[in-house]
PDB file of C-alpha atoms in Angstrom:
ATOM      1  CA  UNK A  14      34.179  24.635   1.203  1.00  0.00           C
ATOM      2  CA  UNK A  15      32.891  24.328  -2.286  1.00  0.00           C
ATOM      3  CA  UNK A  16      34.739  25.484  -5.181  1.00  0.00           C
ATOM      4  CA  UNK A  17      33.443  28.119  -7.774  1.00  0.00           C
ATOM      5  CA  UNK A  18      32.747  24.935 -10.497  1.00  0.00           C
ATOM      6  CA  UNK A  19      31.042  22.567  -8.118  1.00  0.00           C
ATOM      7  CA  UNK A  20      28.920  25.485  -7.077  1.00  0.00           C
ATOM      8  CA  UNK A  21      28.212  25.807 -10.655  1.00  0.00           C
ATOM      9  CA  UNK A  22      27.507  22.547 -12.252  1.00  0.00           C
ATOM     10  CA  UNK A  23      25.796  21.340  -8.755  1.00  0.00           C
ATOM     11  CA  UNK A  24      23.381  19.268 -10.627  1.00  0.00           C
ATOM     12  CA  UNK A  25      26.326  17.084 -11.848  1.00  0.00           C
ATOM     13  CA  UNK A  26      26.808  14.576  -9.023  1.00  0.00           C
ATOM     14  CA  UNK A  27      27.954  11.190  -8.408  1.00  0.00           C
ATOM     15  CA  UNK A  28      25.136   8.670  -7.704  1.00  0.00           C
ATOM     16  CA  UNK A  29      25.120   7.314  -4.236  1.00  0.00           C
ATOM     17  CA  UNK A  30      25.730   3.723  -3.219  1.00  0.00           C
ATOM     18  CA  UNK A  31      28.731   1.587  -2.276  1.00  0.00           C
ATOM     19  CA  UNK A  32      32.280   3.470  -2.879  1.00  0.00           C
ATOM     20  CA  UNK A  33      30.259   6.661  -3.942  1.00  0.00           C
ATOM     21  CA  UNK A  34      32.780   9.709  -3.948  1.00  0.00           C
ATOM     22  CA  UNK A  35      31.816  12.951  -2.793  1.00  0.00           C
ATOM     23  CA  UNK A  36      30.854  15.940  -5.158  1.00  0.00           C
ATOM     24  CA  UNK A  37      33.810  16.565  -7.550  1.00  0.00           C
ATOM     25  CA  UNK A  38      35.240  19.846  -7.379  1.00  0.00           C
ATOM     26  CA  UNK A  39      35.995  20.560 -11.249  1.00  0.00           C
ATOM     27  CA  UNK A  40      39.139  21.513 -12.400  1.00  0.00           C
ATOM     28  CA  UNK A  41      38.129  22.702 -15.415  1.00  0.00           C
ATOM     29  CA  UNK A  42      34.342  23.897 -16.279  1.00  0.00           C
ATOM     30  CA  UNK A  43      34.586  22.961 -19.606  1.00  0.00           C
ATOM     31  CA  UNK A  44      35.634  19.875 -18.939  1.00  0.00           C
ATOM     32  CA  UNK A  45      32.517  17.917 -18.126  1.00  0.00           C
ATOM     33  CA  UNK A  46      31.886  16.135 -21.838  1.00  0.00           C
ATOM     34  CA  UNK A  47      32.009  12.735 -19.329  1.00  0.00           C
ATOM     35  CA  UNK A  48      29.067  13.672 -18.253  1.00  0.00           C
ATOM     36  CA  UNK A  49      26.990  13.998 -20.767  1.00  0.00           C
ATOM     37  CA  UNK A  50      24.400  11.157 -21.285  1.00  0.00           C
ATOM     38  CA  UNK A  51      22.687   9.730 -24.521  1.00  0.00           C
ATOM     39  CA  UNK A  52      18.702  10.561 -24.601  1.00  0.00           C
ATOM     40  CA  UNK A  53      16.200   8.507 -22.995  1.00  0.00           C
ATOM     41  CA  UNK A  54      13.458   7.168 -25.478  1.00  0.00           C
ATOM     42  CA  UNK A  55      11.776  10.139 -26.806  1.00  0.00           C
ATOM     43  CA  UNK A  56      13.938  12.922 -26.040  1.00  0.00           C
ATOM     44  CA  UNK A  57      15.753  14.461 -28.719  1.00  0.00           C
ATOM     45  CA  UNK A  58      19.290  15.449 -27.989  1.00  0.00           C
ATOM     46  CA  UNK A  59      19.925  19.025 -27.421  1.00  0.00           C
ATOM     47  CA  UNK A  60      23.680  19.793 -28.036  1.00  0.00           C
ATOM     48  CA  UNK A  61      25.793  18.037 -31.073  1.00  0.00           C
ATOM     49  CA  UNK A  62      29.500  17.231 -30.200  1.00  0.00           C
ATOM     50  CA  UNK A  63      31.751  18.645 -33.082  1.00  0.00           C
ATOM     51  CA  UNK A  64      35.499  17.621 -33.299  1.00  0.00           C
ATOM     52  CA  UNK A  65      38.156  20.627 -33.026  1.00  0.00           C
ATOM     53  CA  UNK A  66      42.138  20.563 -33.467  1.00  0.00           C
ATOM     54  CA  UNK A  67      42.933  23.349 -30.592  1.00  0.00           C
ATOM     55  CA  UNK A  68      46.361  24.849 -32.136  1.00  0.00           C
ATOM     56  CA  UNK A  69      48.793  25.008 -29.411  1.00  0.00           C
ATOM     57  CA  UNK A  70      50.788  26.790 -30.913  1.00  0.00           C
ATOM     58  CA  UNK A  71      49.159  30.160 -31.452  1.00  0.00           C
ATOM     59  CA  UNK A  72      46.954  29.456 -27.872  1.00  0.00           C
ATOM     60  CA  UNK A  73      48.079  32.065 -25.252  1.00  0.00           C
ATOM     61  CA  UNK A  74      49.264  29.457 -22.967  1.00  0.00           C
ATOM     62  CA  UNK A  75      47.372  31.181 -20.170  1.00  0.00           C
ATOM     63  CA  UNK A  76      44.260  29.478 -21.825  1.00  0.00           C
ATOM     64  CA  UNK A  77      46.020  25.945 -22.119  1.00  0.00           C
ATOM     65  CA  UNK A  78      44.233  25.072 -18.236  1.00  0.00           C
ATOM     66  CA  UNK A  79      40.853  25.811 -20.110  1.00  0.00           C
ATOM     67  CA  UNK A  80      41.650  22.535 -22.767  1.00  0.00           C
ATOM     68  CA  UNK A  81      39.047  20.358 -21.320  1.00  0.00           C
ATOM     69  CA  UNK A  82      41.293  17.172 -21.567  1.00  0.00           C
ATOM     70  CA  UNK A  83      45.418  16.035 -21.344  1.00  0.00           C
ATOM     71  CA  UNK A  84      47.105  13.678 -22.912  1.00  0.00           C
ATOM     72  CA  UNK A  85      47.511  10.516 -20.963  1.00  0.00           C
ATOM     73  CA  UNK A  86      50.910  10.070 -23.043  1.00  0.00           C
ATOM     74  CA  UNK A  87      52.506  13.527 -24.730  1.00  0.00           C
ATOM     75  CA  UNK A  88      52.969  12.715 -29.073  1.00  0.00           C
ATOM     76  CA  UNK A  89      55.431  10.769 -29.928  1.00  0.00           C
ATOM     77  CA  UNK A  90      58.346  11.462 -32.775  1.00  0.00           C
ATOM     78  CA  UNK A  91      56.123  10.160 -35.527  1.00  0.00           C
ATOM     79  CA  UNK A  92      52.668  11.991 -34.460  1.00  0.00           C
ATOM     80  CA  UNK A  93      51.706  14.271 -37.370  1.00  0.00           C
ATOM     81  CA  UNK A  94      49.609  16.613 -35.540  1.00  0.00           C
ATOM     82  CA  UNK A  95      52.082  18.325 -33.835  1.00  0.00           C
ATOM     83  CA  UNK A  96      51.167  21.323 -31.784  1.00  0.00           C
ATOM     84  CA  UNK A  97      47.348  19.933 -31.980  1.00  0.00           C
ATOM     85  CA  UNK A  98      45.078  19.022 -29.714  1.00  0.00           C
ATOM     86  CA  UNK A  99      41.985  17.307 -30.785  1.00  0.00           C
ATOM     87  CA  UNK A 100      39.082  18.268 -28.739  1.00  0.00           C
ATOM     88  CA  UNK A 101      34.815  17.095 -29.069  1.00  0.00           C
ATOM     89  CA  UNK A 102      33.366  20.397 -28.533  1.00  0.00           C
ATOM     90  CA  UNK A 103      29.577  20.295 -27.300  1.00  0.00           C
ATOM     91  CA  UNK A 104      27.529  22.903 -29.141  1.00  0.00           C
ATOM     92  CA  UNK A 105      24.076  23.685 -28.232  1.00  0.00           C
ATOM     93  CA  UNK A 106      20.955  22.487 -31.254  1.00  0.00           C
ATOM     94  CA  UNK A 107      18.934  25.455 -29.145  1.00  0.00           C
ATOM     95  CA  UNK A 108      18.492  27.195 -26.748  1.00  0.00           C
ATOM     96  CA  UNK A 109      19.260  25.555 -23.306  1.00  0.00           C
ATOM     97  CA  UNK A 110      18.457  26.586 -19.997  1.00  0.00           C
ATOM     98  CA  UNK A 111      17.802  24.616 -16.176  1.00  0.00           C
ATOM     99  CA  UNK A 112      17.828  21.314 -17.758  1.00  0.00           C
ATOM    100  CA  UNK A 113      20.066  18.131 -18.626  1.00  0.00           C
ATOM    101  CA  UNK A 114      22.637  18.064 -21.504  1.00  0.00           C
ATOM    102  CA  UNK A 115      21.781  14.874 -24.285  1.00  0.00           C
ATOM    103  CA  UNK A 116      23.846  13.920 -27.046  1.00  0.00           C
ATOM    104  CA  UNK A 117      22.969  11.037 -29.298  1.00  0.00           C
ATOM    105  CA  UNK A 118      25.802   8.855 -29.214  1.00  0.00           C
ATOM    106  CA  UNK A 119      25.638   7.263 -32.644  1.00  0.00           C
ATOM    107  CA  UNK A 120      26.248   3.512 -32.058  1.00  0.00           C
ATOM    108  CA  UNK A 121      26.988   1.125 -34.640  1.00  0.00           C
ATOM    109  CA  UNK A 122      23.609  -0.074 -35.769  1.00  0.00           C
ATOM    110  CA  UNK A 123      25.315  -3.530 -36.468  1.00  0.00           C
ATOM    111  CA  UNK A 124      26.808  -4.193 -33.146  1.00  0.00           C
ATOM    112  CA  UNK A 125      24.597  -5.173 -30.044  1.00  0.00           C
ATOM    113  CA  UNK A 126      23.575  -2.125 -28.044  1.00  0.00           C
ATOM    114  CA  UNK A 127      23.758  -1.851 -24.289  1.00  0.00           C
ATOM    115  CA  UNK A 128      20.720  -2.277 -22.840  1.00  0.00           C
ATOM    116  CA  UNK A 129      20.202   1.499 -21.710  1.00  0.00           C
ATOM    117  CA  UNK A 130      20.670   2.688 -24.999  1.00  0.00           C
ATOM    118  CA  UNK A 131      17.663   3.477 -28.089  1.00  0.00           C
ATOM    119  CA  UNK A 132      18.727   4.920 -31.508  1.00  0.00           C
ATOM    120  CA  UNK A 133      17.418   8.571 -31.663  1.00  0.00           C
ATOM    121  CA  UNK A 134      17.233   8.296 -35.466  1.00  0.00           C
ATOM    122  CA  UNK A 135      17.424   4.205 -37.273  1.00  0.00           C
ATOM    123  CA  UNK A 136      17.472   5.624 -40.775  1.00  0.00           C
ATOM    124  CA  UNK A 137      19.732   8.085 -40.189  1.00  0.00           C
ATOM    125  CA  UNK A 138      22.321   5.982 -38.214  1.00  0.00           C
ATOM    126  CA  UNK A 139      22.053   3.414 -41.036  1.00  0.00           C
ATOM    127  CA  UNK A 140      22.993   6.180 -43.595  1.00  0.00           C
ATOM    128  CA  UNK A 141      25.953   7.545 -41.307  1.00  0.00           C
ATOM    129  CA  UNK A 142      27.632   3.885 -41.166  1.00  0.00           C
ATOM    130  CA  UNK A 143      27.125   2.827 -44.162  1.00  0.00           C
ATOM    131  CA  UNK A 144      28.756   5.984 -45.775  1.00  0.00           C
ATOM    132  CA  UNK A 145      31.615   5.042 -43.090  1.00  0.00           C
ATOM    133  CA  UNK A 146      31.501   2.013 -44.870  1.00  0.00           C
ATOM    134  CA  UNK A 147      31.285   0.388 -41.154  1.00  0.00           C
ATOM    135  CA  UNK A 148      27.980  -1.238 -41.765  1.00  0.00           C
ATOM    136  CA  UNK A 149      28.692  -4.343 -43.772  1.00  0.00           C
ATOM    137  CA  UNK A 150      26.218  -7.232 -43.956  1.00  0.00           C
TER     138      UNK A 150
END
């Protein structure tokens, strides 16, 4: 039987072919960030991804299973955001409703990109580097 979050993100699925898995069955609705894929030429993104410290602290711990990620290794003695957990939230640029989430992953206009990939916006990822000072040459 399918669980209450497959049943709702059924349009999220693994792609058949050799060592395809079945459908996952989602632990956590909100955690599907994974998912989301960059825009194909000409399609602009629809949701932005904005990053959050979750306090810990003052979260009802009740709503700790609703943290859409874990750490793979707890802080350590010298961490200094203890009692934080960074988090990418996705929000929404409009309205969206019955269709695909996009968000334009902002690669390094210096380095090579992947083949899949186009640049939503050239001028504006030159800007956002360069102000990084990231974009040298």
């Amino acid at each position: 039987a399918a669980c209450a979050q497959e049943r709702a993100f059924d349009a999220i699925r693994f792609a058949p072919g050799p060592g395809a898995r079945p459908p996952m069955c989602y632990r956590n609705p909100f955690g599907i960030g994974n998912f989301v894929n960059h825009p194909p030429p000409a399609t602009e993104p629809n949701c932005l991804g904005i990053a959050y410290d979750v306090d810990l602290e003052e979260l009802p711990l009740e709503y700790t299973r609703y943290l859409p990620n874990r750490y793979h290794t707890p802080p350590g003695l010298l961490d200094t955001l203890r009692g934080h957990q960074r988090i990418l939230a996705l929000v929404a640029l409009r309205p969206i409703e019955d269709e695909e989430l996009f968000l334009d992953y902002r690669l390094n206009p210096k380095l090579p990109y992947p083949s899949w990939y186009t640049p939503v916006d050239g001028e504006e990822a030159h800007r956002r580097w360069a102000k990084l000072g990231w974009l040298k040459g």
